[in-house]
XYZ file of C-alpha atoms in Angstrom:
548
model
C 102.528 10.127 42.497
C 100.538 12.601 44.225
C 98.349 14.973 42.273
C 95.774 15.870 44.559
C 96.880 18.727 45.612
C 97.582 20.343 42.672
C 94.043 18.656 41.162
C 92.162 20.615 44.050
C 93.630 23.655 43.352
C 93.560 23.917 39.780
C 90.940 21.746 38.399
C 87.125 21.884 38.267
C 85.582 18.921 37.716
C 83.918 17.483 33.668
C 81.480 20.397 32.539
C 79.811 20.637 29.044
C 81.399 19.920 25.268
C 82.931 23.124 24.498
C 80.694 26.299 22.790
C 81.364 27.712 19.818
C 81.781 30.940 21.030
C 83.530 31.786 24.490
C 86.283 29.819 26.637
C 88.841 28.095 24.717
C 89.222 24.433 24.763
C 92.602 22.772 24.257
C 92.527 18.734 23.450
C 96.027 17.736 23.143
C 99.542 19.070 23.723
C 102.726 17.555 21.831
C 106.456 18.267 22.613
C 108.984 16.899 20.613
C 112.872 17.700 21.570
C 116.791 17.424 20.080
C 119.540 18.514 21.877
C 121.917 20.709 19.970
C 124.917 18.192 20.233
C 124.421 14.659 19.170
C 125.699 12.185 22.193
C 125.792 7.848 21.896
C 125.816 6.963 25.402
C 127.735 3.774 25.345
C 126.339 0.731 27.668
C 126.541 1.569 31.394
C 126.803 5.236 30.689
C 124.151 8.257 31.688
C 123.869 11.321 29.585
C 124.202 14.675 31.043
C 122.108 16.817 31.727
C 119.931 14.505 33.646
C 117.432 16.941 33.945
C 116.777 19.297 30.466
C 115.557 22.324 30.741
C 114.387 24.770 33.908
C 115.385 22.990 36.763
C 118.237 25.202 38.312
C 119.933 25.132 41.841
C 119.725 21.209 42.403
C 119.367 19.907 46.417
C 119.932 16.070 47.065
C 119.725 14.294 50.042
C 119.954 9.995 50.086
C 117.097 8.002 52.268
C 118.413 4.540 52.519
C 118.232 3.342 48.662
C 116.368 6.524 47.645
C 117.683 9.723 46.307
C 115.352 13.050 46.394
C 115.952 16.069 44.659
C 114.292 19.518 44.410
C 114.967 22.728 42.081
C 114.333 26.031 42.170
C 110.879 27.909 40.633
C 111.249 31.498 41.690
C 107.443 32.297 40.931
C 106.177 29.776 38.795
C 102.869 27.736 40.834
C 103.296 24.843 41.603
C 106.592 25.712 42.984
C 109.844 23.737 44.260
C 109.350 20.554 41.804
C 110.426 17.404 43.788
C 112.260 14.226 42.336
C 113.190 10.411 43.068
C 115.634 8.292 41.541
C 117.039 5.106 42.875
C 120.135 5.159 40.614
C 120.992 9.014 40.413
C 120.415 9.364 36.465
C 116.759 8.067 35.956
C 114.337 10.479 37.992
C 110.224 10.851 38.041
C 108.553 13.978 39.847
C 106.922 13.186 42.108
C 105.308 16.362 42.961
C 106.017 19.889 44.316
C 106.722 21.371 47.725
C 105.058 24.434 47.047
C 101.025 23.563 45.889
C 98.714 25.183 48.418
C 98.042 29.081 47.413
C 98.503 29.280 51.034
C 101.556 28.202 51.415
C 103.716 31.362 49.723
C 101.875 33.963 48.024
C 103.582 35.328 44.782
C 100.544 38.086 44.071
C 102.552 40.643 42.428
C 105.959 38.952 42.048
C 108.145 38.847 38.952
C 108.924 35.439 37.399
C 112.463 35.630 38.579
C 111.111 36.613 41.912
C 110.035 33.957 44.166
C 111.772 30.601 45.651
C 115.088 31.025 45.392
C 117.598 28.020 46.246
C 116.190 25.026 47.736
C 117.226 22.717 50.330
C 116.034 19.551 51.021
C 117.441 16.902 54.301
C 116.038 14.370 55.983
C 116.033 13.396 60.306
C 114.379 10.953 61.838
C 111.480 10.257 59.789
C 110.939 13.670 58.569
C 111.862 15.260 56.084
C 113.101 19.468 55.761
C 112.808 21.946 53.267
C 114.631 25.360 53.525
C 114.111 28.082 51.223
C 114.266 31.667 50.224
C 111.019 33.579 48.841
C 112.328 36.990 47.623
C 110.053 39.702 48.068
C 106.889 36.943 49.567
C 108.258 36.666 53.278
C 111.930 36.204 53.153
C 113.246 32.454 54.445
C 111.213 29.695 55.749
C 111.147 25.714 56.675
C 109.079 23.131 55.541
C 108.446 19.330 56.487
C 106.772 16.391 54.710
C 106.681 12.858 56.090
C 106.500 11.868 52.400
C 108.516 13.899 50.259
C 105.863 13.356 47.123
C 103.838 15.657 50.188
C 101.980 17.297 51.644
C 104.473 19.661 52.569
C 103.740 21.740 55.741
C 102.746 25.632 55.530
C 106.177 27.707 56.333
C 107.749 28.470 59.493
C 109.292 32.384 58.984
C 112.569 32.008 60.271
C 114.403 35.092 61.353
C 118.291 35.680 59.582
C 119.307 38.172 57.347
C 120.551 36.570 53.991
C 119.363 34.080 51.593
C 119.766 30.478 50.202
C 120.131 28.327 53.510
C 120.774 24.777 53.822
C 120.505 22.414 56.819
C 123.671 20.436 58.160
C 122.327 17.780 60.562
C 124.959 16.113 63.315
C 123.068 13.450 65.346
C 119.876 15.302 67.006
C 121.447 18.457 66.340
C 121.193 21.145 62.851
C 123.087 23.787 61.900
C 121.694 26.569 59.030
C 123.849 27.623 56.597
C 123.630 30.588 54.588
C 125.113 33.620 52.471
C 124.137 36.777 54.094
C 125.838 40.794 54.295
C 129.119 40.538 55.878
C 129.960 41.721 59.301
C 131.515 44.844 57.732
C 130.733 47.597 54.998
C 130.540 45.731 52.179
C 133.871 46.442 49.936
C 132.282 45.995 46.681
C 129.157 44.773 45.004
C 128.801 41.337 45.155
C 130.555 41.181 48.520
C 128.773 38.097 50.553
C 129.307 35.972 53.514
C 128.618 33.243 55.022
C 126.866 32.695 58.307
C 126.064 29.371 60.298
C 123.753 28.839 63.329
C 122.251 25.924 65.332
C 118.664 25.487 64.082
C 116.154 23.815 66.800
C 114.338 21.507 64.778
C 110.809 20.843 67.480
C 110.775 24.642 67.737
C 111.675 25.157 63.946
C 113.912 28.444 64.992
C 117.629 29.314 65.017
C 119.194 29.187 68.598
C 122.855 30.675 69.891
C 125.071 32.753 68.420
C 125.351 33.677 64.197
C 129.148 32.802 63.115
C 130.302 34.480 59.827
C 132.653 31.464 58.546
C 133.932 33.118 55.140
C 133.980 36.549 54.693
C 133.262 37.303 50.529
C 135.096 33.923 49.177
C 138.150 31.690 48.688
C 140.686 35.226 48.609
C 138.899 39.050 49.356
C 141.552 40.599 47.948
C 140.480 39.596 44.780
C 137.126 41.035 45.244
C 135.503 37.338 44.568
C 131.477 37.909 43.856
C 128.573 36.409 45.502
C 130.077 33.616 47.188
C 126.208 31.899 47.716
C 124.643 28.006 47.578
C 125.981 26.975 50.973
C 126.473 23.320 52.166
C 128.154 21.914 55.059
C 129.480 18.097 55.036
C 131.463 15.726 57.140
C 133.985 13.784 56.086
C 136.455 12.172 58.016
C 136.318 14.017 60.871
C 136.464 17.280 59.460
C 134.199 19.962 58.176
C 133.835 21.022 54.871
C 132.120 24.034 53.038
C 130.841 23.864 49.326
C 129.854 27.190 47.941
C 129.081 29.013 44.649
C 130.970 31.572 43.837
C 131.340 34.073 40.680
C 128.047 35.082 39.920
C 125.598 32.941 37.742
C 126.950 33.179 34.317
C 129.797 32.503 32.605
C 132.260 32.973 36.196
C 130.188 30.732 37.721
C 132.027 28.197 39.267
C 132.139 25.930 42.731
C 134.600 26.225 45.586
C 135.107 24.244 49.169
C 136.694 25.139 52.260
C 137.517 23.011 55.094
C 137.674 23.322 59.023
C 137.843 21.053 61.929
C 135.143 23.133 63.882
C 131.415 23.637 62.568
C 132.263 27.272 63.771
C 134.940 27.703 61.588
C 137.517 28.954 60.650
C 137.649 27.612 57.257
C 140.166 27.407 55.769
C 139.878 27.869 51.387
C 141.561 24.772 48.996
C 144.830 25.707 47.563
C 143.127 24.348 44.481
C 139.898 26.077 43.740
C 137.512 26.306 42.240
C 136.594 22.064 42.301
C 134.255 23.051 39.176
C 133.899 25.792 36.577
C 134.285 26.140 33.093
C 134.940 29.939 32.771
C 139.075 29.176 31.405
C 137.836 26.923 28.458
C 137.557 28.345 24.813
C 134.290 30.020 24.236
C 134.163 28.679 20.330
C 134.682 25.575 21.496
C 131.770 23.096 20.194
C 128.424 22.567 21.895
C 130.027 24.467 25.178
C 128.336 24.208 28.696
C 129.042 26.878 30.453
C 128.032 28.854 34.220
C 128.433 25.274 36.027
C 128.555 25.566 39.236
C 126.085 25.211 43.232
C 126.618 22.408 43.406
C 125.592 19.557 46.293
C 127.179 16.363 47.026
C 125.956 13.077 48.352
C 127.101 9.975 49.179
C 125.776 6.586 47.638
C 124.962 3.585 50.274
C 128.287 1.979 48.684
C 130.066 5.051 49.482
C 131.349 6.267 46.661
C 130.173 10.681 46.593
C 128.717 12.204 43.181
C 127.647 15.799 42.828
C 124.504 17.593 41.281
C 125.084 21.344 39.976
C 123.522 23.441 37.126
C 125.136 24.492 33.968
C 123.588 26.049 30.997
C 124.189 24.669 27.123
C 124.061 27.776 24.703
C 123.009 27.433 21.600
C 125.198 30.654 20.618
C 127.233 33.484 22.386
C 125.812 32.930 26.134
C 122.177 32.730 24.612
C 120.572 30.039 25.825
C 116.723 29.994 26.013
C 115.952 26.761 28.018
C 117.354 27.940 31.029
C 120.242 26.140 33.913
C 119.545 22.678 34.031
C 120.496 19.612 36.475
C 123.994 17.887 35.703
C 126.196 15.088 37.195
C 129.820 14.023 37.504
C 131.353 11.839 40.070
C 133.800 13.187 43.188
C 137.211 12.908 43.936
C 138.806 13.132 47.438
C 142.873 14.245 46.711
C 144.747 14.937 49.706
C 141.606 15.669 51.559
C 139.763 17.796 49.332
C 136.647 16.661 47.291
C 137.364 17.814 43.084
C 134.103 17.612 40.791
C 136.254 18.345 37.859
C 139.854 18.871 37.100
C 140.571 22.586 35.850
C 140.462 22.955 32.152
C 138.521 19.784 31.121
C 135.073 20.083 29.814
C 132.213 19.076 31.131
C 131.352 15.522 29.742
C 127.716 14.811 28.186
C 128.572 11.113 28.886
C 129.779 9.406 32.008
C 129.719 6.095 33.584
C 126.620 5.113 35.325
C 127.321 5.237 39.449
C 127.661 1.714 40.861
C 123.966 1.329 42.081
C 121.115 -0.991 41.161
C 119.819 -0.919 37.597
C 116.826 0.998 37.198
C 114.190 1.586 33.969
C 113.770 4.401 32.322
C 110.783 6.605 33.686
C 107.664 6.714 31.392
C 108.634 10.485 30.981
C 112.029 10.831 30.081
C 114.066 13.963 31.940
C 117.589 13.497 29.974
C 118.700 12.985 26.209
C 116.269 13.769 23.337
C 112.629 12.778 23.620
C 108.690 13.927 23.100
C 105.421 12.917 24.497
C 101.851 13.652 23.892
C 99.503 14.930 26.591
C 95.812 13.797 26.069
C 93.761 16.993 27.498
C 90.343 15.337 27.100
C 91.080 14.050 30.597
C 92.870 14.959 33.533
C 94.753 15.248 35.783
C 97.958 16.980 34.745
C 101.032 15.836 36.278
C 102.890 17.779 37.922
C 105.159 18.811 35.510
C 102.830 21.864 34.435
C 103.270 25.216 35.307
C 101.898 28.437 35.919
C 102.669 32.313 36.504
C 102.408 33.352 40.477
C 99.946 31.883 42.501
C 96.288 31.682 41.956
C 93.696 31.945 44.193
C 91.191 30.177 41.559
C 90.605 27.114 39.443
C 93.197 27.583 36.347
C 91.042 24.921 34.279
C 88.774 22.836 34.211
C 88.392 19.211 32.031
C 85.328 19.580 29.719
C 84.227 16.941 27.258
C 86.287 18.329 24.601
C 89.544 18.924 26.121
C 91.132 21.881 28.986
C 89.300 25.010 29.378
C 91.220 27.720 30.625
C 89.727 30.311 33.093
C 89.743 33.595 33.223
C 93.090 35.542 34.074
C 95.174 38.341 33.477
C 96.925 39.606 30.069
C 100.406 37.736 29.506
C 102.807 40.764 30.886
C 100.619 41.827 33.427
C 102.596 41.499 36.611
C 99.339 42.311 38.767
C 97.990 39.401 38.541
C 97.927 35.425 37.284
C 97.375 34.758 33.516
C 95.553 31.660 32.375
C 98.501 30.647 31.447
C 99.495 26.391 31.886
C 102.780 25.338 30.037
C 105.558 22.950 30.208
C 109.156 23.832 30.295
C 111.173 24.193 27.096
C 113.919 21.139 27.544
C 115.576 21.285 24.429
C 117.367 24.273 22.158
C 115.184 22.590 19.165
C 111.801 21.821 20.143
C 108.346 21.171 18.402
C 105.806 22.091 20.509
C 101.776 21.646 19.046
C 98.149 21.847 20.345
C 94.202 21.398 19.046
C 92.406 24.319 19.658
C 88.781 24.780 19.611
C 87.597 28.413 19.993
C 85.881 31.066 18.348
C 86.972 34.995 19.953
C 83.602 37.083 21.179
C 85.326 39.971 19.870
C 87.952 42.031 18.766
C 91.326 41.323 21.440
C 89.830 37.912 22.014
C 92.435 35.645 21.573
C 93.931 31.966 22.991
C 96.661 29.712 21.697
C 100.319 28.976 22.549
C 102.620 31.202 24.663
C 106.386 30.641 24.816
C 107.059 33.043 28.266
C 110.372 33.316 29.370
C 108.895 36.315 31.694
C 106.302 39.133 32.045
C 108.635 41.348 29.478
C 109.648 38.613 26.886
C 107.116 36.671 25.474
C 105.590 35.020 21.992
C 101.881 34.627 21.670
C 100.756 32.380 18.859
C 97.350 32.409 18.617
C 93.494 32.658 17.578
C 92.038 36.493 17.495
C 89.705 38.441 15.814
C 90.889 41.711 14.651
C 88.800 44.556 12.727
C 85.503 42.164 13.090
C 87.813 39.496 11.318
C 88.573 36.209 12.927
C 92.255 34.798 11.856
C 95.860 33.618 13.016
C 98.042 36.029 14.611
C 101.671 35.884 16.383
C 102.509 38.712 18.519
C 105.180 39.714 20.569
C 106.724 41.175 23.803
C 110.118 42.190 24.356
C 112.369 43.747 27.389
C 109.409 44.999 28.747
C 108.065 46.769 25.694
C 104.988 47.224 24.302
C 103.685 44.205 22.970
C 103.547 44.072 18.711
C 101.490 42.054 15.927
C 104.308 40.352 14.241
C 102.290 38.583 11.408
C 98.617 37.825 11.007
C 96.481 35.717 8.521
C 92.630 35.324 8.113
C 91.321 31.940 9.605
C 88.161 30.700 10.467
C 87.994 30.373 14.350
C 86.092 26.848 15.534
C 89.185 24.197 15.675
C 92.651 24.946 14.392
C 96.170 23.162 14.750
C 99.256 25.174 16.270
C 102.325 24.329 16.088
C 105.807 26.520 17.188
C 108.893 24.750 16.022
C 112.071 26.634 17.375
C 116.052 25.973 16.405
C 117.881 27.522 18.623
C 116.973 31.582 18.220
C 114.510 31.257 15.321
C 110.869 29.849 15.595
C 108.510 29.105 12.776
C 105.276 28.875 13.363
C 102.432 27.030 11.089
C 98.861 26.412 11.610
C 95.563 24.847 10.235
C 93.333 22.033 10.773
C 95.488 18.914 12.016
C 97.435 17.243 9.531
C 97.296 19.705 6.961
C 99.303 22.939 8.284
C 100.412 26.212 6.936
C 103.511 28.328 7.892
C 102.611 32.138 9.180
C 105.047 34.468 7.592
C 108.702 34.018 7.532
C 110.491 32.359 10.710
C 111.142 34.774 14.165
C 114.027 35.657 16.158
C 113.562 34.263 19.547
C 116.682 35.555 20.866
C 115.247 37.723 22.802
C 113.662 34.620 25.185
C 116.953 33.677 25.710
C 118.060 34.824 29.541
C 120.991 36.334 27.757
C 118.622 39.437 26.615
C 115.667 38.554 29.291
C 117.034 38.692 32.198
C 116.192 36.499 35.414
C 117.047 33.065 36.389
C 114.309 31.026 34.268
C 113.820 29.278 31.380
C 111.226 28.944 28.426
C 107.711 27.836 29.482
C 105.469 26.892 26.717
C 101.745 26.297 27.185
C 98.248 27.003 26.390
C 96.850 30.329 27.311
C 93.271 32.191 27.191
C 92.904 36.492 27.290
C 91.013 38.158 29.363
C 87.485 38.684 27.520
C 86.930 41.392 24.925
């Protein structure tokens, strides 16, 4: 793996054992995490999903024996996480696309903001990146030789629309994407979708911009954001995959079919090939919004798809975000069908018919914890922040991770010191050792579950009224933030520890081993996307204020 990038960026090299009063050290972080439904996988089986968690929008593209994937981030830094399996259910990051400040700059950006949709191909020993960045330069190419990177800085490409993909046919490319139609737009959520040859040794689009469908599978029933292009061959002819019905609960994936790249395309009789918006809501353990989905084909031939889906843990709340899934394809009559209408989307499947591989020391699937030793570094690249910064995050001391100085949590001006891991399951324990005594009253550092600037829960150390102590505040829809429940403790080193079910979190603290609960157990519904907003999930992590 290949941290280097990220280590440059956000880590200062070994400085001094921590003070007693000033910067707050962290020396450990714990996870712990149960899925809400209880699945045996029986031999030869995978369990779905085979990514928990924050990792939307899933691109895959097949090197030989190797499978890569990438998600998308919006404006969380590092940005565009990027995967490798061998066997399409065990998968290890490997790094992230986007690692460079000066790569994309997301100064200013909401969380939701960001890059939107990535896709990832590979020609002739190189391999391509296209992406959106809403509201940080519009759409853009990147290349790696090695996919674990460095990835190249962007090449602005010039298209109205968002989310394209690349379609590569011999030497030549074609760009896909969903753009305004060639018309007034007859309603909102009225989309297209455009193709275009792409030069790939000029990196720019050449010839003439072809709508191909004009707002989904039948406009006269006013289908919504038809968006997630890909283009595919397959014997002989052309095929479209798109998502179409908006990202919740009408989510759903449809295909189209033509024998020129230039269309027209013609829509399945049978559509949508995936969605689970006609099963019973009440139904147990549900997953619902599936749907952009890709497909590949193994080196044996046989095709799977990757799409998201969400698993709410009640009525379309879901706090962990759209994660990765995978089912198997089915050509019928010349059409490819993810999944039958009206059949649910399994959490266990048969393995695809590729070489065994083990587990990865960090499991991505099923129910699992680790243990992060911050008394050294570096972090993988798992760990995330908010926007880009354009200093050291942290620095390894002898004691543990000091953060630096940032903005407040909520302030969208700037970039908090703020470094978390995504929240994978809907019950999760997550736990740090924290060694810090505040300067003054508003001082405070601990652990921060953000779903976004507006929605957040701040467990931490403070010193209110001259009085150091425990405190858990709040932010929600944008409000003003609110002391939820406070208890005098003596600063220096202190356990925390958020343990969440669903939409309720206690939280408990005191020196490690011997732990205390603050007040009475929180609604955390509100961090659920549901009552949020945006397309993330749930990061959890260590933060440090700005200085009293």
């Amino acid at each position: 793996m290949r941290f280097k990038a990220i280590a440059a960026l956000l880590v200062i090299g070994a400085a001094p054992a921590p003070r007693s009063v000033g910067p707050a050290v962290f020396e450990r972080f714990s996870y712990s995490g149960h899925s809400l439904e209880q699945v045996r996988t029986a031999p030869g089986e995978y369990r779905n999903p085979i990514l928990s968690g924050y990792y939307p929008d899933p691109s895959i593209v097949r090197v030989g024996q190797d499978y890569y994937l990438v998600n998308s981030s919006f404006a969380h830094f590092p940005g565009i996480p990027v995967w490798h399996s061998r066997d399409l259910v065990h998968w290890t990051q490997i790094g992230n696309a986007i690692d460079r400040p000066g790569q994309l700059d997301f100064s200013g950006r909401s969380v939701s903001e960001g890059v939107f949709a990535p896709d990832i191909s590979y020609h002739d020993g190189l391999f391509y990146i296209v992406n959106t960045c809403v509201q940080c330069g519009g759409n853009y190419v990147i290349t790696a030789r090695n996919p674990a990177g460095p990835w190249s800085q962007p090449a602005w490409l010039d298209f109205d629309g968002i989310d394209p993909s690349l379609y590569w046919e011999g030497d030549k490319a074609y760009l896909v994407n969903n753009g305004p139609p060639d018309e007034t737009p007859r309603y909102d959520g009225h989309r297209a979708i455009w193709v275009q040859e792409f030069d790939p040794k000029r990196q720019k689009l050449v010839g003439k911009r072809v709508q191909i469908v004009n707002g989904g599978v039948d406009i006269s029933k006013r289908p919504s954001w038809i968006e997630g292009p890909h283009l595919l061959k397959h014997d002989g002819a052309y095929y479209l995959i798109a998502a179409e019905g908006g990202t919740a609960d009408n989510h759903s994936e449809v295909v189209f079919r033509s024998d020129d790249i230039f269309g027209p395309f013609a829509p399945f009789a049978g559509n949508p090939i995936l969605t689970q918006r006609s099963l019973d809501p009440a139904r147990p353990h549900p997953v619902t919004s599936a749907g952009h989905a890709m497909l590949v084909q193994t080196q044996k031939g046989d095709w799977w798809a990757t799409f998201l889906a969400t698993r709410p843990y009640g009525s379309d709340l879901y706090n962990i975000g759209r994660e990765t899934f995978l089912l198997p394809v089915t050509w019928r009559d010349g059409w490819p069908i993810i999944l039958p209408h009206g059949e649910a989307i399994p959490f266990a499947r048969q393995k695809p018919a590729l070489p065994a591989q083990p587990a990865p020391a960090l499991p991505t699937s099923g129910d699992f914890d680790y243990v992060v030793n911050l008394r050294k570094g570096p972090l993988g690249p798992a760990w995330i922040g908010i926007r880009t910064p354009h200093a050291p995050l942290y620095a390894f001391r002898d004691g543990g991770l000091e953060l630096s100085a940032g903005a407040a949590l909520g302030d969208k001006a700037g970039t908090p010191a703020f470094i978390g891991r995504r929240q994978q399951h809907a019950i999760a324990s997550v736990s740090t050792i924290l060694h810090y005594l505040p300067s003054g009253d508003g001082g405070r550092a601990g652990l921060a579950a953000v779903q976004n600037d507006g929605s957040y829960l701040l467990f931490c150390l403070t010193q209110i009224a001259g009085k150091p102590g425990v405190a858990l505040y709040r932010r929600t829809d944008g409000g003003a933030e609110t002391l939820v429940a406070s208890s005098p403790a003596a600063g220096g080193t202190v356990a925390l520890r958020i343990d969440i079910e669903g939409g309720t979190a206690k939280l408990s603290y005191g020196r490690p081993g011997h732990l205390s609960q603050l007040g009475k157990p929180v609604d955390v519904t509100f961090l659920s996307t549901q009552k949020a907003g945006g397309f993330v999930g749930t990061v959890i992590g260590l933060y440090d204020g700005p200085k009293p």
